[in-house]
Coordinates of C-alpha atoms in Angstrom, one line a residue:
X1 CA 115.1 15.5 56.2
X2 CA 117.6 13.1 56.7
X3 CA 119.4 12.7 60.5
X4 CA 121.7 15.1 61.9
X5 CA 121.6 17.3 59.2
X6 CA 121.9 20.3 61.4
X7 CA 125.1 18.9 62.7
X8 CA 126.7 18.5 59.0
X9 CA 125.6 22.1 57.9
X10 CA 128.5 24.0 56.2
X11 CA 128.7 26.5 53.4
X12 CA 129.6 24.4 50.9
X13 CA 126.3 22.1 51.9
X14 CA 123.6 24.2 52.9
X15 CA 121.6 23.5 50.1
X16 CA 117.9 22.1 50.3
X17 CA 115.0 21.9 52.8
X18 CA 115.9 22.0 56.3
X19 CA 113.0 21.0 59.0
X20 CA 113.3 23.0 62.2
X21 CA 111.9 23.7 65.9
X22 CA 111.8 27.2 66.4
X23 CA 112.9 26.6 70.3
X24 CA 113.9 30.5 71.3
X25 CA 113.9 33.4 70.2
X26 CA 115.1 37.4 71.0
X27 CA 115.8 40.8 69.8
X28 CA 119.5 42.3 70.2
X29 CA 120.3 45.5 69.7
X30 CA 124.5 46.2 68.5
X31 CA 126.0 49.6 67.3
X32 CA 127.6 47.5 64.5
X33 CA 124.2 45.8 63.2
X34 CA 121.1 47.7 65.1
X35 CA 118.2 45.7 66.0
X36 CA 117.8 42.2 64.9
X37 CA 116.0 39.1 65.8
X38 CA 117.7 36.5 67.1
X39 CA 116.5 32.7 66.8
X40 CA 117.5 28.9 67.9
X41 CA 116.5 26.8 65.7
X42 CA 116.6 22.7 66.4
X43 CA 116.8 19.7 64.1
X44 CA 114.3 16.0 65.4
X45 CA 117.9 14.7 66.6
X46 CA 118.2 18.0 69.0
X47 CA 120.7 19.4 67.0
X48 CA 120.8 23.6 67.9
X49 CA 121.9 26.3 65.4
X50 CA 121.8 29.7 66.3
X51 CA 120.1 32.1 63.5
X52 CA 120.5 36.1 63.0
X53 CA 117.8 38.1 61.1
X54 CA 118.8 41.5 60.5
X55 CA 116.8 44.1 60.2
X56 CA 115.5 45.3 57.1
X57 CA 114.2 41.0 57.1
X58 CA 112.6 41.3 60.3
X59 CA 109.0 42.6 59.2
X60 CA 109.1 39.9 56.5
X61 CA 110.1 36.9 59.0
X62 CA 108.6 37.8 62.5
X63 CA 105.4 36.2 62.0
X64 CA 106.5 33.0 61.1
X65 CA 109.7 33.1 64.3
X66 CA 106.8 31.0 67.1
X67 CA 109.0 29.3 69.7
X68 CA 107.4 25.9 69.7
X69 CA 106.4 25.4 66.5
X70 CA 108.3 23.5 63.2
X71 CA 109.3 25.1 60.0
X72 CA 110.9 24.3 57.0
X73 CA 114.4 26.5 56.0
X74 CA 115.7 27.3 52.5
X75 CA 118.1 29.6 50.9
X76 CA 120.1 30.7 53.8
X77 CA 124.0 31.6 54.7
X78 CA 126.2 30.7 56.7
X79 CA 129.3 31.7 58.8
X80 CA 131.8 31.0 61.1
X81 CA 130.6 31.3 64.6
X82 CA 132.8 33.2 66.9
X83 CA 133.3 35.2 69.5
X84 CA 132.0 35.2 73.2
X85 CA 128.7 34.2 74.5
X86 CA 128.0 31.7 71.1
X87 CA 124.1 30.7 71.7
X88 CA 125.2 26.9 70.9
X89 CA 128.2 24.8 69.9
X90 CA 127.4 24.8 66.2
X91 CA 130.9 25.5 64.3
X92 CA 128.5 27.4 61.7
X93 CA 125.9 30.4 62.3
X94 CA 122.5 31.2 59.9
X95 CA 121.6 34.7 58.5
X96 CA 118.5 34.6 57.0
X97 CA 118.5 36.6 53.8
X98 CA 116.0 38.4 51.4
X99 CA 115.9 34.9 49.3
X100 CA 115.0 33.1 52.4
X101 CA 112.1 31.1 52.6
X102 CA 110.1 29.9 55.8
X103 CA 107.3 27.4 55.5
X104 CA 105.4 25.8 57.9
X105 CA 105.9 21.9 58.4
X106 CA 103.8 19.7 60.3
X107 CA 105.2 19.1 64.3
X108 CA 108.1 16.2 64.4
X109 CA 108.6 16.0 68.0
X110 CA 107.4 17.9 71.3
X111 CA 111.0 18.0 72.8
X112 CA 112.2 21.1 73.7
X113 CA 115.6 20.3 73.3
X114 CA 118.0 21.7 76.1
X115 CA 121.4 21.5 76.5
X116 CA 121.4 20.6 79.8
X117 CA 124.9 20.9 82.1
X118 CA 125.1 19.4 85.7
X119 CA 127.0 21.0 87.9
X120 CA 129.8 18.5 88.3
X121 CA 130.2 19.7 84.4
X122 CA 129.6 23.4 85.1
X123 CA 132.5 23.8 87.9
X124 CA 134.9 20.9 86.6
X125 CA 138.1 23.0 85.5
X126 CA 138.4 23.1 82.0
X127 CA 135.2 20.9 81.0
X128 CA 132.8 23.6 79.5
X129 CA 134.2 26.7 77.5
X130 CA 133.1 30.2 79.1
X131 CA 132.6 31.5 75.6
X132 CA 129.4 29.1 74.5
X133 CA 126.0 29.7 76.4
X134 CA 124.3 26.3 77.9
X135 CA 121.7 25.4 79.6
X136 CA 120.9 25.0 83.4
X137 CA 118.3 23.7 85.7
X138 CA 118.2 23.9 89.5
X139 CA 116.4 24.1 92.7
X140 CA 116.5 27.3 94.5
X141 CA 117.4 27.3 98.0
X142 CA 119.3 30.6 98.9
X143 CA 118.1 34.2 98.0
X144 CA 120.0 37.4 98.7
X145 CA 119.1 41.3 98.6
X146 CA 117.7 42.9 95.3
X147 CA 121.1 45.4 94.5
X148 CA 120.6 48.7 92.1
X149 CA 123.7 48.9 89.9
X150 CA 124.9 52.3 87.7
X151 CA 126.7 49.9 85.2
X152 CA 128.1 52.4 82.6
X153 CA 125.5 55.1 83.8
X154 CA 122.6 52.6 83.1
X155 CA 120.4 51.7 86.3
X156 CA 119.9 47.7 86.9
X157 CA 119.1 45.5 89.2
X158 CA 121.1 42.6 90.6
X159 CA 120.3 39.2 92.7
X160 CA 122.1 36.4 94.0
X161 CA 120.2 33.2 94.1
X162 CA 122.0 29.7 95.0
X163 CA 120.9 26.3 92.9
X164 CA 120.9 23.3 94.0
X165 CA 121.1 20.2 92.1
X166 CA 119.8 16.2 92.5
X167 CA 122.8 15.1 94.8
X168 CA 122.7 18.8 96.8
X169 CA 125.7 20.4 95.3
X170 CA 125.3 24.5 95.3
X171 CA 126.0 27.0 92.3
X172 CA 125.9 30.4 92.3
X173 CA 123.5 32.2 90.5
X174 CA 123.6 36.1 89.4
X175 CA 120.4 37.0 87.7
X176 CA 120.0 41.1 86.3
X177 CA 117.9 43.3 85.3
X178 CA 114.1 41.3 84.3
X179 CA 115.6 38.3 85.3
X180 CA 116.0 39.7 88.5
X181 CA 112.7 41.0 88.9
X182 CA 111.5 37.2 88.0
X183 CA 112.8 35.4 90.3
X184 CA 112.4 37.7 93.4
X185 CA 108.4 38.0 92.0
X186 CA 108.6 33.8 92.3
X187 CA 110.5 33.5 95.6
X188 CA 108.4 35.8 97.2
X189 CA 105.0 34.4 96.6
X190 CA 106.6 30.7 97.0
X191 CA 106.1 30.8 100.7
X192 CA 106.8 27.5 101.9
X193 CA 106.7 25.6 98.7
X194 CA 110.0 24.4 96.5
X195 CA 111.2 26.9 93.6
X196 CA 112.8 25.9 90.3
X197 CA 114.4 27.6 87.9
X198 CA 115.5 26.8 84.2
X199 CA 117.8 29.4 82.6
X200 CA 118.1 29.1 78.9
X201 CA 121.1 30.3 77.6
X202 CA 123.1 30.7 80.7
X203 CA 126.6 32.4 80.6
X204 CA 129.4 30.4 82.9
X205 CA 131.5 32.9 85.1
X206 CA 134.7 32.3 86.6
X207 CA 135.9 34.7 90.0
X208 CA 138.8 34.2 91.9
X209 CA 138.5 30.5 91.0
X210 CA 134.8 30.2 91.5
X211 CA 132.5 28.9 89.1
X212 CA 128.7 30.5 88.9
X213 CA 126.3 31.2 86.4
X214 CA 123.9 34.4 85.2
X215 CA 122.1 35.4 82.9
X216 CA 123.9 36.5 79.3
X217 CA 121.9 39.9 78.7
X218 CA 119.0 39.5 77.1
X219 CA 119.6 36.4 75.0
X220 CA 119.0 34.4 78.2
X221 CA 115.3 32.6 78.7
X222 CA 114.3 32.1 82.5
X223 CA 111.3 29.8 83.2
X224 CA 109.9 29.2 87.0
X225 CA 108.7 25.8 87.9
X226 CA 108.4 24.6 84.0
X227 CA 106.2 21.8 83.4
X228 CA 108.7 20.3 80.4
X229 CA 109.4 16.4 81.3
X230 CA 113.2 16.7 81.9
X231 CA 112.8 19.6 84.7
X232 CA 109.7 17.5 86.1
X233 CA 112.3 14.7 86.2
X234 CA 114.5 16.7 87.9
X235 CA 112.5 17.6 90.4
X236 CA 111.4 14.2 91.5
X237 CA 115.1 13.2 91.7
X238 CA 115.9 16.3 94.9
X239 CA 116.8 15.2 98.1
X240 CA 113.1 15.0 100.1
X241 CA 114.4 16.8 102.7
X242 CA 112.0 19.6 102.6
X243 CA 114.7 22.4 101.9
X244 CA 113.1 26.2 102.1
X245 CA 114.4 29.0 100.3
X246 CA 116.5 30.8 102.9
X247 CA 117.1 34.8 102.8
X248 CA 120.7 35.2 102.8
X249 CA 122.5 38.7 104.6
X250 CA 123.1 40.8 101.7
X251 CA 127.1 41.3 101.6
X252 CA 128.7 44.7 101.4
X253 CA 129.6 45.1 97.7
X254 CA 126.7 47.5 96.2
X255 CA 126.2 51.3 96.9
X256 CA 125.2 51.4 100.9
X257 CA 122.5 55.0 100.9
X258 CA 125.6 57.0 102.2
X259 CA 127.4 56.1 98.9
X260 CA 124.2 56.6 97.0
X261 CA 124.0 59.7 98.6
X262 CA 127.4 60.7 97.9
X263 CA 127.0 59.6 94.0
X264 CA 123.6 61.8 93.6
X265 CA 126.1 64.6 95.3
X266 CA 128.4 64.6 92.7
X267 CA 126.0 64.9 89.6
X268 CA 126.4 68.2 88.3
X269 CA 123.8 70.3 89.2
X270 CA 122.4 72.9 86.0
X271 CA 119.5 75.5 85.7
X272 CA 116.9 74.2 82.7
X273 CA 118.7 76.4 80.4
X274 CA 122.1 74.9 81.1
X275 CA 120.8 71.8 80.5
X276 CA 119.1 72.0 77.2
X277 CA 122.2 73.9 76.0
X278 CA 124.3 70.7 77.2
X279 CA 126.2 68.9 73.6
X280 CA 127.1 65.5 75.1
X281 CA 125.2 62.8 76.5
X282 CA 125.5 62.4 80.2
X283 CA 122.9 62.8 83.2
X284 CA 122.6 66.0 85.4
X285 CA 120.5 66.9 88.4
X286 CA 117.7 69.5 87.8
X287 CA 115.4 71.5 89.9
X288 CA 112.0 72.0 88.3
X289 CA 108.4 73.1 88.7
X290 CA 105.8 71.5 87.1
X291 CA 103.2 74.0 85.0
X292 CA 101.7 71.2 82.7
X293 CA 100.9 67.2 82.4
X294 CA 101.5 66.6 78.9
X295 CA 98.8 64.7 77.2
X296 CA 99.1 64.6 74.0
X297 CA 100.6 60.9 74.2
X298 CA 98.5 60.1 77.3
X299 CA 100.0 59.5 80.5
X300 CA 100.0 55.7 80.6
X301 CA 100.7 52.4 78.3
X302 CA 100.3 48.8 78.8
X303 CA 102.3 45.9 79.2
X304 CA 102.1 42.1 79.0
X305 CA 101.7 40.2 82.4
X306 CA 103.6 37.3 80.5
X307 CA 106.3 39.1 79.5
X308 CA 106.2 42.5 80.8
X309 CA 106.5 43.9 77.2
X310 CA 104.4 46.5 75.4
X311 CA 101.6 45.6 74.4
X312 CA 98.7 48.1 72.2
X313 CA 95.4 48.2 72.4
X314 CA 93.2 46.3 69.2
X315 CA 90.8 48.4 68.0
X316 CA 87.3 47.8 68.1
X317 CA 85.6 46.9 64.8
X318 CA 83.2 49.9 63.6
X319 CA 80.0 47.4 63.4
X320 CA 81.0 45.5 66.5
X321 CA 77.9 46.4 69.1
X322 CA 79.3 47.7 72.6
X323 CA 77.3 44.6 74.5
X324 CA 79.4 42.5 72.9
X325 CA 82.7 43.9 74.1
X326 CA 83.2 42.9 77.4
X327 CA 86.9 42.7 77.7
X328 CA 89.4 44.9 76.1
X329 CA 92.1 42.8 74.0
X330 CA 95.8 43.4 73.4
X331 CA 98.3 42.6 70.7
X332 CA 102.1 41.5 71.9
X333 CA 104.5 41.6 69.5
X334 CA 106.9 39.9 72.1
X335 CA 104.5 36.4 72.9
X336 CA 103.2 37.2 69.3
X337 CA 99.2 36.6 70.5
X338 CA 96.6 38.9 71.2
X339 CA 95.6 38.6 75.1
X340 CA 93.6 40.3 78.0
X341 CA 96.3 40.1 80.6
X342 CA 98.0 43.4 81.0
X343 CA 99.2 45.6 83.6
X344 CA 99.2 49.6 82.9
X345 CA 102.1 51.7 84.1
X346 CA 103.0 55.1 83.9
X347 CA 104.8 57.0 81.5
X348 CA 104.2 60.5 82.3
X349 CA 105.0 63.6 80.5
X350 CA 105.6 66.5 82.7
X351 CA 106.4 70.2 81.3
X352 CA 108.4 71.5 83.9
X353 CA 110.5 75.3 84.7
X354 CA 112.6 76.9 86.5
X355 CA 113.7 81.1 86.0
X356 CA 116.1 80.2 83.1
X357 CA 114.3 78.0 80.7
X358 CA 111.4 74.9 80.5
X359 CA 111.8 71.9 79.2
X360 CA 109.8 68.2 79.1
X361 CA 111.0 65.1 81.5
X362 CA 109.7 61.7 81.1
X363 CA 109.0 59.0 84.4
X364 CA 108.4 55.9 84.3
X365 CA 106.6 53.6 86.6
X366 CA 108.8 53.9 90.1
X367 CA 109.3 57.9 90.0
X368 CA 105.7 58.6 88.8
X369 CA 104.5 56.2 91.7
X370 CA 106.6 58.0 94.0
X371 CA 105.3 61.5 92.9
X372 CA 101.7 60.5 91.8
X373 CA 101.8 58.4 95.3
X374 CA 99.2 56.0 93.5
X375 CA 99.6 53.1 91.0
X376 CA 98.4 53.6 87.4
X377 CA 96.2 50.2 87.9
X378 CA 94.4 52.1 90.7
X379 CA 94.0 55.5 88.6
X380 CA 92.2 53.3 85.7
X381 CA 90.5 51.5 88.5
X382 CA 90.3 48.5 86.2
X383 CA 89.2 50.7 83.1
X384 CA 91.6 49.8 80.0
X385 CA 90.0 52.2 77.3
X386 CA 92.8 54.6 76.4
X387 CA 92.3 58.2 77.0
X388 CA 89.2 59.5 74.4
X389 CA 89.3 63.2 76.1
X390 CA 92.7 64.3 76.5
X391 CA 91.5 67.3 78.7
X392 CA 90.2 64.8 81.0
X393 CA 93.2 64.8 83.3
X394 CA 93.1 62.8 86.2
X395 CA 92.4 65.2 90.1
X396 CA 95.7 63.3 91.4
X397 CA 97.8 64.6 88.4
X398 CA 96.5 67.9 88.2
X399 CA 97.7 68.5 92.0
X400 CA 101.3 68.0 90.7
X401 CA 101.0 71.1 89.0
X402 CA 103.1 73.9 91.0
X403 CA 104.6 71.8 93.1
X404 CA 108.9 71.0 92.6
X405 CA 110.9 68.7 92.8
X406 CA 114.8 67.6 92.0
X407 CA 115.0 65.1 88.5
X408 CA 118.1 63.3 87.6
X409 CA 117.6 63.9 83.8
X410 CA 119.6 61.9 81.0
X411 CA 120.7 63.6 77.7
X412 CA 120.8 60.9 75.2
X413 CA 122.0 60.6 71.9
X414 CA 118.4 61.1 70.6
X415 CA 117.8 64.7 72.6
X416 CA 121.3 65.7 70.8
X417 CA 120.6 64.1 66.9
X418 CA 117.2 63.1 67.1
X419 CA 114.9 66.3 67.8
X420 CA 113.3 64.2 71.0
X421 CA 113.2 67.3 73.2
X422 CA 112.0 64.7 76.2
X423 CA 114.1 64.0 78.9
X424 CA 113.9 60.4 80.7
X425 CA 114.4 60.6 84.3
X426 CA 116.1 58.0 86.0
X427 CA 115.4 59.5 89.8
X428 CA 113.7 61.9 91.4
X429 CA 113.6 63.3 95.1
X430 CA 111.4 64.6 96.8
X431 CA 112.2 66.6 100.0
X432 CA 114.4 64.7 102.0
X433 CA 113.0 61.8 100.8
X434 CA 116.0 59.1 99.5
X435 CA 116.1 58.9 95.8
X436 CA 114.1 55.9 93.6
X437 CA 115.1 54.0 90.6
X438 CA 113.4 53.2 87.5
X439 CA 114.8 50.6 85.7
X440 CA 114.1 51.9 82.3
X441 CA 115.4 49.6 79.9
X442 CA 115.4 47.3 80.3
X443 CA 114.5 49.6 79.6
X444 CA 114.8 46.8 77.7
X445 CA 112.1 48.5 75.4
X446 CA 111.1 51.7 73.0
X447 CA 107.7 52.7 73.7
X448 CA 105.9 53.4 70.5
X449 CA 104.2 56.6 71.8
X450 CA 102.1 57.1 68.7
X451 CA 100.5 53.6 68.8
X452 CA 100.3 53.5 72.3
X453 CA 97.7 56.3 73.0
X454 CA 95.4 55.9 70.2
X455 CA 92.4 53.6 71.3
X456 CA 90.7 53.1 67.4
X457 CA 92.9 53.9 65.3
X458 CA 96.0 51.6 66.2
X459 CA 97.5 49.6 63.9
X460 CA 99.5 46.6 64.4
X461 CA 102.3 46.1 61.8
X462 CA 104.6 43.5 61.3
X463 CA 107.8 45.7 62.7
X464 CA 109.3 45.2 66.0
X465 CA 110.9 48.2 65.9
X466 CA 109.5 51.2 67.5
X467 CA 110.1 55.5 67.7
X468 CA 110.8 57.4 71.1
X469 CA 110.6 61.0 69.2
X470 CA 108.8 63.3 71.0
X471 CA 107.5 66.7 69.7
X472 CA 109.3 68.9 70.5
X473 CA 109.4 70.9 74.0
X474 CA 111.9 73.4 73.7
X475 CA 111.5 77.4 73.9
X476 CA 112.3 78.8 70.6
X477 CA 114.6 82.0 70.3
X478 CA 112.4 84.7 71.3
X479 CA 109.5 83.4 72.7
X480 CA 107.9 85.4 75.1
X481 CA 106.4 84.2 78.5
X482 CA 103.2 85.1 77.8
X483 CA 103.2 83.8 73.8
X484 CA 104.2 80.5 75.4
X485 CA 101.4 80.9 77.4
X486 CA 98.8 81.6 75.0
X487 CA 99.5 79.2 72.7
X488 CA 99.1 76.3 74.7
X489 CA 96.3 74.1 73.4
X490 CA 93.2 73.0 75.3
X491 CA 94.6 69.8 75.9
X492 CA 97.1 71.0 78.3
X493 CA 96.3 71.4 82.1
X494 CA 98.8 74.8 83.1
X495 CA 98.6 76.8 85.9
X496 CA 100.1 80.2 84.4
X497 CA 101.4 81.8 87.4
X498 CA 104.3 79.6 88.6
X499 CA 106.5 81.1 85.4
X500 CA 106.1 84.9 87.3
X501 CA 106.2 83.5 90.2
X502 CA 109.7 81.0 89.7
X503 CA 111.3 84.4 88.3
X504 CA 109.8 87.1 90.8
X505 CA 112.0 84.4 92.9
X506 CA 114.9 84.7 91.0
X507 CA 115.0 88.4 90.9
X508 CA 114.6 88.1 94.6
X509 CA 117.8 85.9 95.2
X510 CA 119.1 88.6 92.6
X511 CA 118.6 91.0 94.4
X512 CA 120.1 89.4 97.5
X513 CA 123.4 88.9 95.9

């Protein structure tokens, strides 16, 4: 490959073999193109290109997309790049097409190839264009509050950090969502000891004149105390004046409890009837008993402790002998490596009723903690086999059954078109207890329910994409009480009195009025 080659790409020279470090890579999600993976691609004179595969190429190319490692490139297109938040200051942007090939090519250099800004650069007026992502390193010396957001009815989190750089000048820093959870994970076990960050792919904001930097979504790549040359360089350069990370006030600008409060008191309020009946998306407050812990899809999944992504169980080999399997391993799709570090969390299934109707809601980690009032790590007590009985319900989950309790429940688009008759909660309260937030999303991911609970029979694919469908919950026309009963299969855990009970109730209060 001869130099700079990278740098002269256009589409009228785009022809031939193109030798590239794979240097980041991440899925995106758009209305306009769904789900497709994402890639920076760099040239041996740190030339960066930013690469889009779409979808239906993702299965062929996701094995070979390895941040760190070389490939050769041929057969590709290539377009204009535009628009805001541009992963790098190519004029030109790849798709990889069906005629695309990917080959492996022996390692030309161990650089990672960063883009690195200094702050003088960052806040100059005028210097660095808000529309092209860069790349940042810095000390961290000030911390604020973790802040929970409703951005466009989707729970986040928010912190303010502040960088410092070799000759102490500050910058702002506003990390979200995972990024968020990173860096508060790293200050907090830091203690005494000095705390740097790298953001890859760092968007530059602009506020009443004020310069300061966050993560853009989740293009962005955040690394604590990275052991790459330049950062390590970096860090011997900082003043040795034995700066601590101090815990700033946090200011009044998120939702103080009152105004939490006063949010959670203008959600609409509906029975379980009103709510399945409901035609738009939106999220309403429901009261509900539980009479069942779905099990059918288990009550619990894993994720990676690298990357806090799914990550499914490999089945055991039919002539391997049980002496030899001492450790459980896992496949992530995400780090793209099969590993033993995972952490289980909840995602628990709960058939719940009031007099009108019943219905299925889905928690996540924070609200089934905060019902369940233990950890899923300390239900499994260490054991990572997935569930082989389903009957075998766990004591602390069967004493939810009969007891109530107030879900903020989200209709989605996938409840209206999608037959998933599940309902995610985002909160839940119990007594006069103040609400808690899951931060499903990140909720980032789509848990692949059907690969998830399986133990032998899972199979790992190629695909990133994964299915939230659920089967369905909902009370056909008809049904009778006791049908509804009777039909439920062994692998439910129901207590079938709280239905008579819930509408002797209701007739009471009827009967009142």
């Amino acid at each position: 490959m001869s130099s700079q080659v990278l740098l002269s790409l256009s589409p009228s020279r785009r022809l031939g073999r193109y030798k590239s470090k794979i240097v980041h890579s991440w899925r995106q999600y758009t209305s306009s193109s769904g789900e497709t993976l994402e890639v920076i691609f760099a040239d041996v004179d740190g030339t960066l290109i930013h690469a889009t595969i779409k979808k239906n190429q993702v299965n062929k190319f996701f094995r070979m997309i390895v941040a760190g490692e070389w490939r050769i490139i041929e057969n590709f297109q290539l377009t204009k790049s535009m628009g805001k938040y541009r992963a790098t200051n190519h004029a030109f942007k790849m798709s990889l097409t069906n005629s695309t090939i990917i080959s492996r090519s022996p390692a030309l250099s161990d650089d990672w190839y960063f883009d690195f800004k200094s702050f003088d650069e960052i806040t100059a007026e005028g210097d660095l264009s808000d529309n092209i992502l860069i790349d940042v390193v810095g000390q961290v010396v000030n911390i604020g509050a973790m802040i929970t957001h409703d951005v466009n009815g989707k729970i986040t989190k928010r912190l303010e950090v502040v960088l410092r750089d070799t000759s102490d000048n500050r910058l702002p820093c506003t990390l979200w969502g995972r990024f968020a959870d990173i860096m508060w994970s790293a200050c907090e076990q830091a203690g005494n000891q000095m705390v740097t960050c790298l953001l890859r792919l760092a968007k530059i904001n602009t506020f009443n004149g004020v310069k300061s930097i966050s993560n853009a979504y989740n293009m962005s790549l955040l690394i604590i105390n990275p052991d790459y040359p330049a950062v390590q360089d970096f860090s011997a350069r900082l003043p040795r004046d034995e700066v601590t990370i101090a815990v700033l006030q946090p200011k009044p600008v998120g939702p103080k409890n009152d105004t939490k409060v006063d949010y959670f008191n203008r959600v609409e309020k509906k029975t379980i009837s009103e709510f399945l009946e409901t035609t738009a998306e939106g999220k309403f407050k429901i009261f509900g008993t539980i009479f069942n812990i779905d099990m059918d899809y288990g009550w619990y999944y894993f994720t990676c402790v690298k990357c806090d992504k799914t990550a499914y169980l490999v089945p055991k080999k039919e002539d391997d002998a049980k002496s030899k399997i001492k450790t459980r391993l896992f496949s992530c799709k995400k780090c793209n490596e099969i590993t033993s570090n995972v952490l289980p969390r909840f995602r628990l299934i709960l058939s719940v009723m009031d007099h009108s109707a019943h219905t299925k809601v889905m928690l996540f980690d924070n609200n089934a903690e905060k019902i369940v009032n233990k950890t899923a790590k300390e239900i499994l007590d260490g054991h990572h086999d997935e569930i082989q009985d389903p009957t075998n319900v766990p004591e602390v989950l069967k004493s939810l059954v009969g007891k109530t309790f107030q879900f903020l429940a989200s209709v989605e688009i996938g409840n209206l078109n999608g037959g998933n008759d599940t309902y995610k909660v985002s909160y839940v309260e119990v007594g006069s207890e103040t609400y808690h937030v899951d931060n499903i999303e990140d909720s980032e991911q789509t848990l692949d329910l059907s690969a998830v609970v399986s133990n032998d029979q899972v199979e790992i694919d190629d695909g990133i994409g994964t299915s939230n469908t659920t089967p369905s919950s909902k009370r056909k026309e008809g049904e009778s009480d006791d049908l509804l009963e009777q039909s439920s299969s062994s692998k439910k855990f129901c207590v079938k009195s709280i239905g008579l009970e819930i509408e002797k109730e209701a007739d009471e209060e009827d009967g009142k009025a």
